[in-house]
Amino acid sequence: MTNNQKFLVGLLLGAAAGAALGILLTSDKGKEIIDDLKSAAGKAGEDAKDVLSKFGAEMEDAVEKGKEWAQDFEDKAKKFTG
C-alpha cells in the first residue's frame, strides 16, 4: 500500500468516524447512549476508588504486621545473643 493509499484510507476512516460521532451526538438515542456511558464510567470510577481504598488498608495492615514480626524477631534474637 502506497503512502497516498494509506492517506486516503485514513481520511475516509476519519470522515466516517466524524460522521458517526456527529449523528450520535445530535440524536436523542445518541444522547441517551452518552448519558449511559457517563453513568457507567462514573460507577466504574467509584468502584475503582473503593477497590484501591480497600487494597491500601490491607497493605497498611500487612506492613504493620510485618513491623510487629520484625520487632518480635529482633527481641528474640537479642535474648539469644545476650
PDB file of C-alpha atoms in Angstrom:
ATOM      1  CA  MET A   1       0.000   0.000   0.000  1.00  0.00           C
ATOM      2  CA  THR A   2       1.485   3.323  -1.021  1.00  0.00           C
ATOM      3  CA  ASN A   3       1.570   6.400   1.151  1.00  0.00           C
ATOM      4  CA  ASN A   4      -1.207   8.010  -0.919  1.00  0.00           C
ATOM      5  CA  GLN A   5      -3.432   4.969  -0.431  1.00  0.00           C
ATOM      6  CA  LYS A   6      -2.732   4.956   3.318  1.00  0.00           C
ATOM      7  CA  PHE A   7      -3.576   8.642   3.480  1.00  0.00           C
ATOM      8  CA  LEU A   8      -6.821   8.121   1.557  1.00  0.00           C
ATOM      9  CA  VAL A   9      -7.863   5.199   3.806  1.00  0.00           C
ATOM     10  CA  GLY A  10      -7.072   7.260   6.912  1.00  0.00           C
ATOM     11  CA  LEU A  11      -9.012  10.202   5.545  1.00  0.00           C
ATOM     12  CA  LEU A  12     -12.051   8.043   4.771  1.00  0.00           C
ATOM     13  CA  LEU A  13     -11.955   6.358   8.177  1.00  0.00           C
ATOM     14  CA  GLY A  14     -11.642   9.727   9.896  1.00  0.00           C
ATOM     15  CA  ALA A  15     -14.568  11.125   7.922  1.00  0.00           C
ATOM     16  CA  ALA A  16     -16.703   8.069   8.722  1.00  0.00           C
ATOM     17  CA  ALA A  17     -15.856   8.295  12.410  1.00  0.00           C
ATOM     18  CA  GLY A  18     -16.631  12.003  12.424  1.00  0.00           C
ATOM     19  CA  ALA A  19     -19.975  11.451  10.707  1.00  0.00           C
ATOM     20  CA  ALA A  20     -20.895   8.659  13.121  1.00  0.00           C
ATOM     21  CA  LEU A  21     -19.974  10.836  16.073  1.00  0.00           C
ATOM     22  CA  GLY A  22     -21.976  13.739  14.668  1.00  0.00           C
ATOM     23  CA  ILE A  23     -25.057  11.576  14.311  1.00  0.00           C
ATOM     24  CA  LEU A  24     -24.526  10.080  17.744  1.00  0.00           C
ATOM     25  CA  LEU A  25     -24.193  13.468  19.418  1.00  0.00           C
ATOM     26  CA  THR A  26     -27.210  15.043  17.746  1.00  0.00           C
ATOM     27  CA  SER A  27     -29.783  12.256  18.002  1.00  0.00           C
ATOM     28  CA  ASP A  28     -31.913  11.625  21.081  1.00  0.00           C
ATOM     29  CA  LYS A  29     -30.818   7.994  21.191  1.00  0.00           C
ATOM     30  CA  GLY A  30     -27.191   9.124  20.909  1.00  0.00           C
ATOM     31  CA  LYS A  31     -27.606  11.496  23.843  1.00  0.00           C
ATOM     32  CA  GLU A  32     -29.165   8.659  25.838  1.00  0.00           C
ATOM     33  CA  ILE A  33     -26.216   6.395  24.995  1.00  0.00           C
ATOM     34  CA  ILE A  34     -23.754   9.102  26.033  1.00  0.00           C
ATOM     35  CA  ASP A  35     -25.600   9.597  29.331  1.00  0.00           C
ATOM     36  CA  ASP A  36     -25.470   5.832  29.920  1.00  0.00           C
ATOM     37  CA  LEU A  37     -21.734   5.831  29.161  1.00  0.00           C
ATOM     38  CA  LYS A  38     -21.140   8.715  31.563  1.00  0.00           C
ATOM     39  CA  SER A  39     -23.085   6.933  34.267  1.00  0.00           C
ATOM     40  CA  ALA A  40     -21.201   3.673  33.700  1.00  0.00           C
ATOM     41  CA  ALA A  41     -17.868   5.497  33.709  1.00  0.00           C
ATOM     42  CA  GLY A  42     -18.750   7.257  36.962  1.00  0.00           C
ATOM     43  CA  LYS A  43     -19.722   3.971  38.602  1.00  0.00           C
ATOM     44  CA  ALA A  44     -16.549   2.299  37.352  1.00  0.00           C
ATOM     45  CA  GLY A  45     -14.519   5.163  38.813  1.00  0.00           C
ATOM     46  CA  GLU A  46     -16.250   4.834  42.174  1.00  0.00           C
ATOM     47  CA  ASP A  47     -15.731   1.062  42.148  1.00  0.00           C
ATOM     48  CA  ALA A  48     -12.039   1.532  41.346  1.00  0.00           C
ATOM     49  CA  LYS A  49     -11.670   4.005  44.231  1.00  0.00           C
ATOM     50  CA  ASP A  50     -13.314   1.527  46.605  1.00  0.00           C
ATOM     51  CA  VAL A  51     -11.029  -1.303  45.496  1.00  0.00           C
ATOM     52  CA  LEU A  52      -7.927   0.864  45.807  1.00  0.00           C
ATOM     53  CA  SER A  53      -9.008   2.097  49.224  1.00  0.00           C
ATOM     54  CA  LYS A  54      -9.527  -1.463  50.472  1.00  0.00           C
ATOM     55  CA  PHE A  55      -6.206  -2.518  48.968  1.00  0.00           C
ATOM     56  CA  GLY A  56      -4.459   0.393  50.687  1.00  0.00           C
ATOM     57  CA  ALA A  57      -5.992  -0.544  54.034  1.00  0.00           C
ATOM     58  CA  GLU A  58      -4.943  -4.169  53.594  1.00  0.00           C
ATOM     59  CA  MET A  59      -1.405  -3.098  52.681  1.00  0.00           C
ATOM     60  CA  GLU A  60      -1.188  -0.873  55.772  1.00  0.00           C
ATOM     61  CA  ASP A  61      -2.327  -3.812  57.889  1.00  0.00           C
ATOM     62  CA  ALA A  62       0.246  -6.096  56.262  1.00  0.00           C
ATOM     63  CA  VAL A  63       3.033  -3.550  56.834  1.00  0.00           C
ATOM     64  CA  GLU A  64       2.031  -3.179  60.478  1.00  0.00           C
ATOM     65  CA  LYS A  65       2.058  -6.963  60.954  1.00  0.00           C
ATOM     66  CA  GLY A  66       5.447  -7.105  59.240  1.00  0.00           C
ATOM     67  CA  LYS A  67       6.819  -4.471  61.617  1.00  0.00           C
ATOM     68  CA  GLU A  68       5.464  -6.386  64.613  1.00  0.00           C
ATOM     69  CA  TRP A  69       7.010  -9.614  63.306  1.00  0.00           C
ATOM     70  CA  ALA A  70      10.361  -7.898  62.751  1.00  0.00           C
ATOM     71  CA  GLN A  71      10.300  -6.389  66.245  1.00  0.00           C
ATOM     72  CA  ASP A  72       9.431  -9.780  67.762  1.00  0.00           C
ATOM     73  CA  PHE A  73      12.232 -11.398  65.784  1.00  0.00           C
ATOM     74  CA  GLU A  74      14.680  -8.722  66.928  1.00  0.00           C
ATOM     75  CA  ASP A  75      13.623  -9.182  70.563  1.00  0.00           C
ATOM     76  CA  LYS A  76      14.104 -12.948  70.337  1.00  0.00           C
ATOM     77  CA  ALA A  77      17.470 -12.539  68.636  1.00  0.00           C
ATOM     78  CA  LYS A  78      18.642 -10.219  71.424  1.00  0.00           C
ATOM     79  CA  LYS A  79      17.762 -12.894  74.006  1.00  0.00           C
ATOM     80  CA  PHE A  80      19.996 -15.398  72.250  1.00  0.00           C
ATOM     81  CA  THR A  81      22.916 -13.006  71.680  1.00  0.00           C
ATOM     82  CA  GLY A  82      22.803 -11.741  75.188  1.00  0.00           C
TER      83      GLY A  82
END
